[in-house]
XYZ file of C-alpha atoms in Angstrom:
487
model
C 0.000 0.000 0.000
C 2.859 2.451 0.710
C 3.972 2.277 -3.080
C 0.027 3.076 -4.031
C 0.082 6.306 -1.807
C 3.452 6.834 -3.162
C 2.657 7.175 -6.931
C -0.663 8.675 -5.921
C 1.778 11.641 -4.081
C 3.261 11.656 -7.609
C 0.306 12.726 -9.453
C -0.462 15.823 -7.656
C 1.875 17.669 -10.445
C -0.889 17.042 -12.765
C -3.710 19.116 -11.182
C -3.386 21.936 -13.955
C -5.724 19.733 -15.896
C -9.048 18.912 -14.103
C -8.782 15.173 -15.283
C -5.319 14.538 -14.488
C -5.918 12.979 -10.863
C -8.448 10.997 -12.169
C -6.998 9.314 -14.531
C -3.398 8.767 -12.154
C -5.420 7.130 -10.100
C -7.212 5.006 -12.310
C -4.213 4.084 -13.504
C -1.943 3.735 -10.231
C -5.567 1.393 -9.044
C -5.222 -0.244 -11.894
C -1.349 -1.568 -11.657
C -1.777 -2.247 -7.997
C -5.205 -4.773 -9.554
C -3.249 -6.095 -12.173
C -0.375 -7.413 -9.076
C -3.368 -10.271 -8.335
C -4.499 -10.403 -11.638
C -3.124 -14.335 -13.151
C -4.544 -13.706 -16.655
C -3.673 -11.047 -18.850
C -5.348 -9.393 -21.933
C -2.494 -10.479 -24.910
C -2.764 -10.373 -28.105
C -0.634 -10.295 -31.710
C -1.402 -9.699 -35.295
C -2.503 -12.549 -37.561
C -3.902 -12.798 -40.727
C -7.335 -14.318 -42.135
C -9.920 -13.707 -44.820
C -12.642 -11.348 -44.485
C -15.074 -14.353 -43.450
C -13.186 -16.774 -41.366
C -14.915 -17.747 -38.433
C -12.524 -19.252 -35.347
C -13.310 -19.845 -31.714
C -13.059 -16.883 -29.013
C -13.989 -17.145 -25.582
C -17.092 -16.431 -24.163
C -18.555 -12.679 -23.543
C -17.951 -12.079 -20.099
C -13.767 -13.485 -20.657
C -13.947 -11.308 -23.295
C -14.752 -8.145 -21.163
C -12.451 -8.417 -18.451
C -9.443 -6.913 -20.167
C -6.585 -6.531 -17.690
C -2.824 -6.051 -18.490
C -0.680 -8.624 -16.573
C 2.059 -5.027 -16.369
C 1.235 -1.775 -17.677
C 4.128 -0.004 -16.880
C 5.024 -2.158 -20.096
C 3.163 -0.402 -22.963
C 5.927 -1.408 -25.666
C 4.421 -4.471 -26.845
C 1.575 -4.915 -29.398
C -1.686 -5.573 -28.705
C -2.651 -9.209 -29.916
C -5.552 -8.711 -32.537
C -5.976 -10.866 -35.376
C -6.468 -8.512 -38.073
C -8.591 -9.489 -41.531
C -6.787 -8.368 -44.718
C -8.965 -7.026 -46.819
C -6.536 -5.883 -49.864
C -3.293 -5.226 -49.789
C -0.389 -6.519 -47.477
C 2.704 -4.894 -45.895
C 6.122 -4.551 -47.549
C 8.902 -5.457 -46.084
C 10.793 -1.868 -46.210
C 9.334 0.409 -43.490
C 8.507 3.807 -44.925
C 8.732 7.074 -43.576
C 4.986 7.609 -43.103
C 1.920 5.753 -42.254
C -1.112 7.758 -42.682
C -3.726 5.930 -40.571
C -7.717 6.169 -41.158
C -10.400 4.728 -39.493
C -14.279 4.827 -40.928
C -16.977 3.246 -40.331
C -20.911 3.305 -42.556
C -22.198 6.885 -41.883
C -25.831 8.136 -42.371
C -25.195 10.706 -44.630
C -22.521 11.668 -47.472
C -19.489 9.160 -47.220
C -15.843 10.827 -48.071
C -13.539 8.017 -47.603
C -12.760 7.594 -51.237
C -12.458 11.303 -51.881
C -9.763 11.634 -48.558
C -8.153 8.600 -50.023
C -7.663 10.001 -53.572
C -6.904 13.348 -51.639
C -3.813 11.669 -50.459
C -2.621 10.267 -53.636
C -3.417 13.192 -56.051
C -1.216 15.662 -53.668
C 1.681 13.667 -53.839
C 4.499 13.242 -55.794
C 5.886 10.043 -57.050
C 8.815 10.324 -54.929
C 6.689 11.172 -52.036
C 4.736 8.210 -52.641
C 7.278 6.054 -52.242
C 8.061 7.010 -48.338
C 4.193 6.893 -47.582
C 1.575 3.966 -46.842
C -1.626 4.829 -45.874
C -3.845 2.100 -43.847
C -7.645 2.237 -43.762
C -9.424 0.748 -40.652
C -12.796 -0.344 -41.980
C -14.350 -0.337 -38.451
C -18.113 -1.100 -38.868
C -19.490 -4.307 -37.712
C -21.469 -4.778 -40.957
C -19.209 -6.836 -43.002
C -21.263 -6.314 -45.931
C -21.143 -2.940 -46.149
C -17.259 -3.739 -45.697
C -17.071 -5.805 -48.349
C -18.927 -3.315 -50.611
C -16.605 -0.919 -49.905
C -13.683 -2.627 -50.516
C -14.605 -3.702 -53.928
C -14.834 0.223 -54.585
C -11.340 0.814 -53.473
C -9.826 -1.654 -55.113
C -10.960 -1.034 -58.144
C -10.027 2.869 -57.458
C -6.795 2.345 -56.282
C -5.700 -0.750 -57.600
C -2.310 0.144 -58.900
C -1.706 1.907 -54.985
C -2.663 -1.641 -53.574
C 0.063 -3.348 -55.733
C 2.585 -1.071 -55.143
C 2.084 -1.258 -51.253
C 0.529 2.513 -50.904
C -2.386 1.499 -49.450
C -3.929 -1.117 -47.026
C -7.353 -2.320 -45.891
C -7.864 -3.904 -42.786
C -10.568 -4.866 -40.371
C -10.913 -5.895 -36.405
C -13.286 -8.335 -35.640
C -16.040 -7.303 -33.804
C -15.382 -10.256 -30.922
C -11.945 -8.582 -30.132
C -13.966 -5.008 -28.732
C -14.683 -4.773 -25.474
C -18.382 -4.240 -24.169
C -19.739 -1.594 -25.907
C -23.258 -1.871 -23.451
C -23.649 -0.260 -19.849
C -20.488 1.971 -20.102
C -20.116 5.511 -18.033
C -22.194 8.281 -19.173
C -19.710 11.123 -18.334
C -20.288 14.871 -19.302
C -24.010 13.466 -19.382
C -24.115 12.194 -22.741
C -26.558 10.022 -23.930
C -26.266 6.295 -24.381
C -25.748 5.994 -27.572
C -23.281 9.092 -27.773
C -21.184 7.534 -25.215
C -21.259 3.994 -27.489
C -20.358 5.736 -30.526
C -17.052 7.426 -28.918
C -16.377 4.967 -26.449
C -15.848 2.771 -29.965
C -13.855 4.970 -31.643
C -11.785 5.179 -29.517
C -11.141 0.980 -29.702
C -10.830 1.545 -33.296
C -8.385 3.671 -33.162
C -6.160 2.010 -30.102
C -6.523 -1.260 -32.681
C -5.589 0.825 -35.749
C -2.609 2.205 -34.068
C -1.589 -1.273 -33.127
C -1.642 -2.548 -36.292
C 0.798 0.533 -37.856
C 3.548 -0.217 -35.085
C 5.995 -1.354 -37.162
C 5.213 0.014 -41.207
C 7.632 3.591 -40.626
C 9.386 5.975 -38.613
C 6.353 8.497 -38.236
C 2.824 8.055 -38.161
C -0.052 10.693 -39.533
C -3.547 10.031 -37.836
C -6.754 11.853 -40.129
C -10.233 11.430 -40.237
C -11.994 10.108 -43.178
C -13.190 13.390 -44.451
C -9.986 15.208 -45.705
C -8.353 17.303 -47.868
C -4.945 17.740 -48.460
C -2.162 20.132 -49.191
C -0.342 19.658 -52.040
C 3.286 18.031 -51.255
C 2.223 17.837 -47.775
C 4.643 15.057 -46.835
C 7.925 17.120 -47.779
C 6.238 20.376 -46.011
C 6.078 17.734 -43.004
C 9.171 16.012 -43.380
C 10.751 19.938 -43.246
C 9.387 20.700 -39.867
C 10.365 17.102 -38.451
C 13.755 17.352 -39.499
C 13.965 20.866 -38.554
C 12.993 20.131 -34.259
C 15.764 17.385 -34.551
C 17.251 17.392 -31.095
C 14.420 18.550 -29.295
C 11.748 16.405 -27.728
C 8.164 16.445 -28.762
C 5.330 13.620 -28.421
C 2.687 14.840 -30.339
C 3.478 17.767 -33.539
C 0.030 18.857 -35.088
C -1.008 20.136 -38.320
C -4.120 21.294 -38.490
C -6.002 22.351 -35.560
C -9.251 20.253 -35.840
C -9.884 16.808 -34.392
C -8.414 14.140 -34.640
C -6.609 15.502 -37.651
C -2.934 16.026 -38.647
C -1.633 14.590 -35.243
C 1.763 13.037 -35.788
C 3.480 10.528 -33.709
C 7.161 8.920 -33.897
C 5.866 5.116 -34.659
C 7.829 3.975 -31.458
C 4.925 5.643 -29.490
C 2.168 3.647 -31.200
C 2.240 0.556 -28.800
C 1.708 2.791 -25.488
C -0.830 5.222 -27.313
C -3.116 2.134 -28.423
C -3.037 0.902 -24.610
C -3.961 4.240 -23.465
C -6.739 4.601 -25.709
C -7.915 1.128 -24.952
C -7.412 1.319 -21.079
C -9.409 4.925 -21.000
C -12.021 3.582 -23.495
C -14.806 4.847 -22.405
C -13.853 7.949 -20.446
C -13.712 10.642 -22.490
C -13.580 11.348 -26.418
C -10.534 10.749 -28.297
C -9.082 14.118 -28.850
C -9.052 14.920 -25.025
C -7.419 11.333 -24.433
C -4.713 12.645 -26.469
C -3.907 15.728 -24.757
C -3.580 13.593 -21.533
C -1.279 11.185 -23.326
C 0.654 14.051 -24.614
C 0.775 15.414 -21.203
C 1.760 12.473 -19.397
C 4.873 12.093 -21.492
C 5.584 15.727 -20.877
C 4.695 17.459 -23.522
C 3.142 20.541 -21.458
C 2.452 22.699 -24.705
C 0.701 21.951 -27.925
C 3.597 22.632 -30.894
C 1.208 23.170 -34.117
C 2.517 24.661 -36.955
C 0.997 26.927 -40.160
C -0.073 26.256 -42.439
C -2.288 23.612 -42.008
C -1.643 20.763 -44.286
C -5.091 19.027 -43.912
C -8.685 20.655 -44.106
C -11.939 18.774 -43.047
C -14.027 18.722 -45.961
C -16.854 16.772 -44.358
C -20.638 18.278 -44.044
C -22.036 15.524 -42.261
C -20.877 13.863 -38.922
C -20.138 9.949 -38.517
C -22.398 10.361 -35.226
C -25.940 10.343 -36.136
C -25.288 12.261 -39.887
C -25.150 15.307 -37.792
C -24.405 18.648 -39.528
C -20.300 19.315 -39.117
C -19.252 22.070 -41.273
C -15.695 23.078 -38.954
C -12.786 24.624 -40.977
C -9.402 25.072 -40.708
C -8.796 28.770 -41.278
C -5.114 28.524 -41.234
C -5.263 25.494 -44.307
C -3.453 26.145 -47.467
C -4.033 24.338 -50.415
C -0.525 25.223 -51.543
C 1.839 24.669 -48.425
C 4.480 23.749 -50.294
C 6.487 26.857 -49.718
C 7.267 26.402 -46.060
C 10.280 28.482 -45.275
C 13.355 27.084 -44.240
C 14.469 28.648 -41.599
C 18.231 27.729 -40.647
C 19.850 27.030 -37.505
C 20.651 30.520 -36.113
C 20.991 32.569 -32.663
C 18.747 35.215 -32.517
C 19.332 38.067 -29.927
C 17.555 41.289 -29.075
C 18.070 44.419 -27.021
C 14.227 45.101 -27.111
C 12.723 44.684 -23.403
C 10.701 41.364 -23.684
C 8.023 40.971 -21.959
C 7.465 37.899 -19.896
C 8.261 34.642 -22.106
C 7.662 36.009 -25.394
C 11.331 35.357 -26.012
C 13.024 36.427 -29.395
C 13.193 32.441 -30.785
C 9.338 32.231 -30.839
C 9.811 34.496 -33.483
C 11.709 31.949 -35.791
C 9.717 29.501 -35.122
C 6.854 27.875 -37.532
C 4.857 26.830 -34.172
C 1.951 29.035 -33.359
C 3.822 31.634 -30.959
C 5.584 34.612 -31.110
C 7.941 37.645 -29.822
C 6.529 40.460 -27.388
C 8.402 43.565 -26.605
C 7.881 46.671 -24.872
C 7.827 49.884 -26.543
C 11.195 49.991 -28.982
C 13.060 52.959 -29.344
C 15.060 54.482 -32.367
C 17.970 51.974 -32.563
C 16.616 48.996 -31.411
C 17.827 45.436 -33.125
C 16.188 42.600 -33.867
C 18.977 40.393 -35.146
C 19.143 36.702 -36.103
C 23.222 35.033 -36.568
C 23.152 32.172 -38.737
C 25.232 29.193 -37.626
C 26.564 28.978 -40.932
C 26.812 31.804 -44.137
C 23.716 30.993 -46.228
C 22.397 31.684 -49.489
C 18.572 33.750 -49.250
C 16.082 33.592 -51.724
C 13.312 35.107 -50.123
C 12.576 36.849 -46.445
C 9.221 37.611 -44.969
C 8.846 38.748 -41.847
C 5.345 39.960 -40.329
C 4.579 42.223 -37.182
C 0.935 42.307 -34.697
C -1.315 39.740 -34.522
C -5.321 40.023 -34.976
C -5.978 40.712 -31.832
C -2.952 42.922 -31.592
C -3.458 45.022 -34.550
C -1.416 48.085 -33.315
C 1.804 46.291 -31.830
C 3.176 46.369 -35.483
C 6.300 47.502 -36.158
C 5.394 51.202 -37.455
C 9.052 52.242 -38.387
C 11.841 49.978 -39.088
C 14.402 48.438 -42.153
C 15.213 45.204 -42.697
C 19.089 44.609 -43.142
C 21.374 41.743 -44.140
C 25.257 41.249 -43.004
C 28.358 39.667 -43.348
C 31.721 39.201 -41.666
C 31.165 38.053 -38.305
C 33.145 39.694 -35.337
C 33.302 38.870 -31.469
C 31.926 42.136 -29.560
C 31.215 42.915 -25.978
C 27.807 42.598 -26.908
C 28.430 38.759 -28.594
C 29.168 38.242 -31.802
C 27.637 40.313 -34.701
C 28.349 41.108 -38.119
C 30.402 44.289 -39.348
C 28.803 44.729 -42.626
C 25.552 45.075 -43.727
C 23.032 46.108 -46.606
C 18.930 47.378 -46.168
C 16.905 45.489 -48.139
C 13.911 47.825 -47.702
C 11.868 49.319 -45.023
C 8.587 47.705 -43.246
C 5.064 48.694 -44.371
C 2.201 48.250 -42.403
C 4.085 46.319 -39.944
C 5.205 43.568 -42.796
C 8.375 43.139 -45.430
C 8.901 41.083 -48.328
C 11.790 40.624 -49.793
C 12.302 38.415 -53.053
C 15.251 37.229 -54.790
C 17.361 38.494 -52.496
C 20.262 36.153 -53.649
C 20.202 38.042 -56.788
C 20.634 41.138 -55.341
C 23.261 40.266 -52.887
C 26.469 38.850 -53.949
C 27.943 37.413 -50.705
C 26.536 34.573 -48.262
C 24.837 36.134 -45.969
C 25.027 35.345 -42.179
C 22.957 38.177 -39.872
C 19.712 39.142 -40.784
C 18.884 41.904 -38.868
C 15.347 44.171 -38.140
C 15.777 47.834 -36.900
C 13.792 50.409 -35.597
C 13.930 53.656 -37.040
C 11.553 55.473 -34.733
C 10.497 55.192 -31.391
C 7.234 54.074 -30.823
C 4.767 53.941 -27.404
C 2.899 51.164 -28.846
C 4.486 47.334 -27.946
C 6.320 45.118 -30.698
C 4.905 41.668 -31.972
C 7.112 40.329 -34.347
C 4.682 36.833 -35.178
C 6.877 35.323 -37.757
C 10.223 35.447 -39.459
C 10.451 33.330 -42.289
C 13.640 32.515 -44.505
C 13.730 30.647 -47.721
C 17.447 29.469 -48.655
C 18.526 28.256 -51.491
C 20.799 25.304 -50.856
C 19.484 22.147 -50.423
C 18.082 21.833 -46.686
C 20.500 18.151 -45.938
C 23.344 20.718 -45.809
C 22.058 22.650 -43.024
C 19.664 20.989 -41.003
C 22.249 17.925 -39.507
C 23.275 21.328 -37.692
C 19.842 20.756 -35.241
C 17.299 23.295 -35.200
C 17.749 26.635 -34.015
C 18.592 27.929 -30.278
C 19.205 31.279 -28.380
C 22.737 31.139 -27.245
């Protein structure tokens, strides 16, 4: 029992979130259960056609799913998945995207999300993606229906090992009857999420081991064009720092991407919390129990819900992602850098949010004539395009109302740190915003500080919400460098 109060004691770092100590001690109850428990809940991957019957035990063995150690959430869940086209290849990619669907009332978008995927990506991109479909309904007719329609669609995907089908039988769910009606939803609202959230703990399970990364959507999506090397630039570009959970797009259940080596203890999460709450708030408590304290979303979005109609009931859902671009393909580079500032900041608005493509920004207080904004490349670079933008939209007036933007070379050791001796305006801001194309063309050295100044006081504060670079090397030559700090 002293162990039990012990990691109870533990918990109480999670009260920020209302749930938190509800769900430690559901799960510090549960590992002190499982200590007594003599059967476990195990189970691995198989394979067998769509109609196979096989023997299971009865209902009530069935329900009582207990995990013989849960502090061990690295092994798969043992489900005997039904093939339904397509099978694995033996090279893992660098993406899974996963989807789960199931027979809606009204409108049905799988196929269109599906082609979605394909049509807005490049052959080469193709190659480093599989995408897995979790056909989740317990009507295997409708199942087989719809399978016929996607391999017909997508038959040359299926071949080439771009695109699976699988199904979980129905006898592997737990009890879908009698289950907590939290937040006072109704029966049959708590069934429907309890369930997806099994679908998508036994989805997860299955896409362990196909790549490095993994891409949940929904089955009403759109996507950007080239999305996967607009993703692959932001993954590659937080090497070195730790993250759980990177999102892009800032609806659902959408755009959520996990390092694959996460999958296993996700799935049991989802599967041990079933019936508790939806699936999006599941994840921010998974996200914050491996201590990820702060969503990281970047923009553009690369996905937009295109659905009109709800899986729950064909209820209206017409949600957008304002922040989507159809064309996200010019993501800026940014290099490794150290970016430094004599402008007063104000509380953590710190001068790297500025660099950053997360949702986040710099705050200062009221810059004077002379102020610097500067940013010191790790290494000289070649510029094609700069774009930096001042205020936000709630923020309107803490624009940056006079200042030039100016680019350096020949970097010298000061009291002040290192800066660069020589340097060239590119223009002046307007409206609180620059723009600055082919800048390689105009300047004929490498450069290494970029750097903002103010060229009038002002009594209004400074945002400065993002400042983008675009180089024109190839980004392998940079990024092994790690991604950008304040020194």
């Amino acid at each position: 029992m002293r162990l039990v109060w012990k990691s109870l004691d533990k918990m109480r770092c999670f009260r920020k979130r209302s749930t938190i100590p509800f769900l430690g001690v559901l799960i510090t109850c549960l590992l002190f259960f499982n200590l007594y428990m003599e059967d476990g809940y195990m189970m691995e991957a198989g394979k067998r056609p769509l109609r196979e019957t096989s023997i299971h035990p009865s209902n009530t063995e069935r329900y009582i799913h207990t995990f013989r150690d849960l502090t061990n959430f690295s092994g798969t869940i043992n489900v005997t998945y039904r093939y339904l086209a397509g099978n694995p290849l033996p090279r893992k990619k660098y993406l899974t995207i996963g989807l789960s669907s199931v027979k809606r009332k009204r409108g049905n978008y799988l196929m269109e999300t599906i082609k979605s995927i394909f049509d807005q990506s490049s052959y080469e991109e193709l190659k480093e993606i599989v995408v897995v479909v979790h056909l989740a309904d317990f009507d295997l007719a409708w199942c087989e229906n719809l399978v016929q329609d996607i391999s017909r669609k997508f038959a040359h995907h299926i071949i080439a090992g771009h695109l699976l089908v699988i199904h979980a039988p129905e006898e592997y769910y737990p009890s879908l009857d009698g289950l907590k009606r939290n937040y006072n939803d109704p029966d049959d609202r708590v069934r429907f999420r309890s369930k997806q959230n099994v679908d998508y703990a036994f989805l997860l399970n299955f896409c362990t081991n196909l790549s490095d990364f993994y891409m949940m959507l929904e089955d009403d999506v759109r996507c950007s064009r080239n999305f996967l090397t607009s993703l692959k630039k932001v993954v590659t570009s937080r090497e070195g720092s730790y993250w759980v959970m990177l999102e892009f797009s800032k609806l659902g259940y959408i755009g959520k991407l996990y390092h694959s080596r996460d999958l296993p203890r996700l799935a049991h999460f989802l599967l041990m919390f079933y019936q508790e709450m939806p699936c999006d708030w599941l994840l921010i408590h998974f996200r914050d129990l491996l201590a990820q304290k702060d969503v990281i979303r970047f923009k553009p979005s690369l996905f937009q819900h295109m659905g009109y109609y709800s899986s729950y009931k064909g209820a209206e859902n017409k949600l957008k992602d304002d922040d989507f671009e159809e064309d996200s393909i010019d993501i800026p580079d940014n290099p490794p850098a150290s970016l430094y500032t004599n402008i007063h900041v104000f509380e953590n608005y710190d001068a790297t949010k500025a660099y950053s493509s997360v949702d986040e920004y710099f705050w200062g207080k009221h810059p004077s004539t002379g102020d610097f904004f500067v940013i010191i490349l790790h290494e000289p670079t070649q510029i094609s395009k700069i774009k930096i933008m001042t205020g936000t939209y709630d923020r309107q007036n803490d624009i940056l109302h006079h200042g030039a933007l100016e680019v350096g070379e020949k970097l010298v050791g000061t009291k002040r740190g290192r800066q660069c001796s020589s340097y060239i305006t590119l223009g002046d801001f307007k409206y609180g915003n620059i723009e600055v194309q082919d800048v390689d063309h105009k300047i004929a050295f490498d450069i290494e500080c970029v750097r903002i100044v103010v060229t009038a006081s002002q009594k209004e504060w400074l945002i400065i919400r993002t400042i983008s670079l675009w180089t024109t090397q190839p980004p392998s030559q940079w990024y092994t460098e790690g991604p950008y700090r304040l020194d």
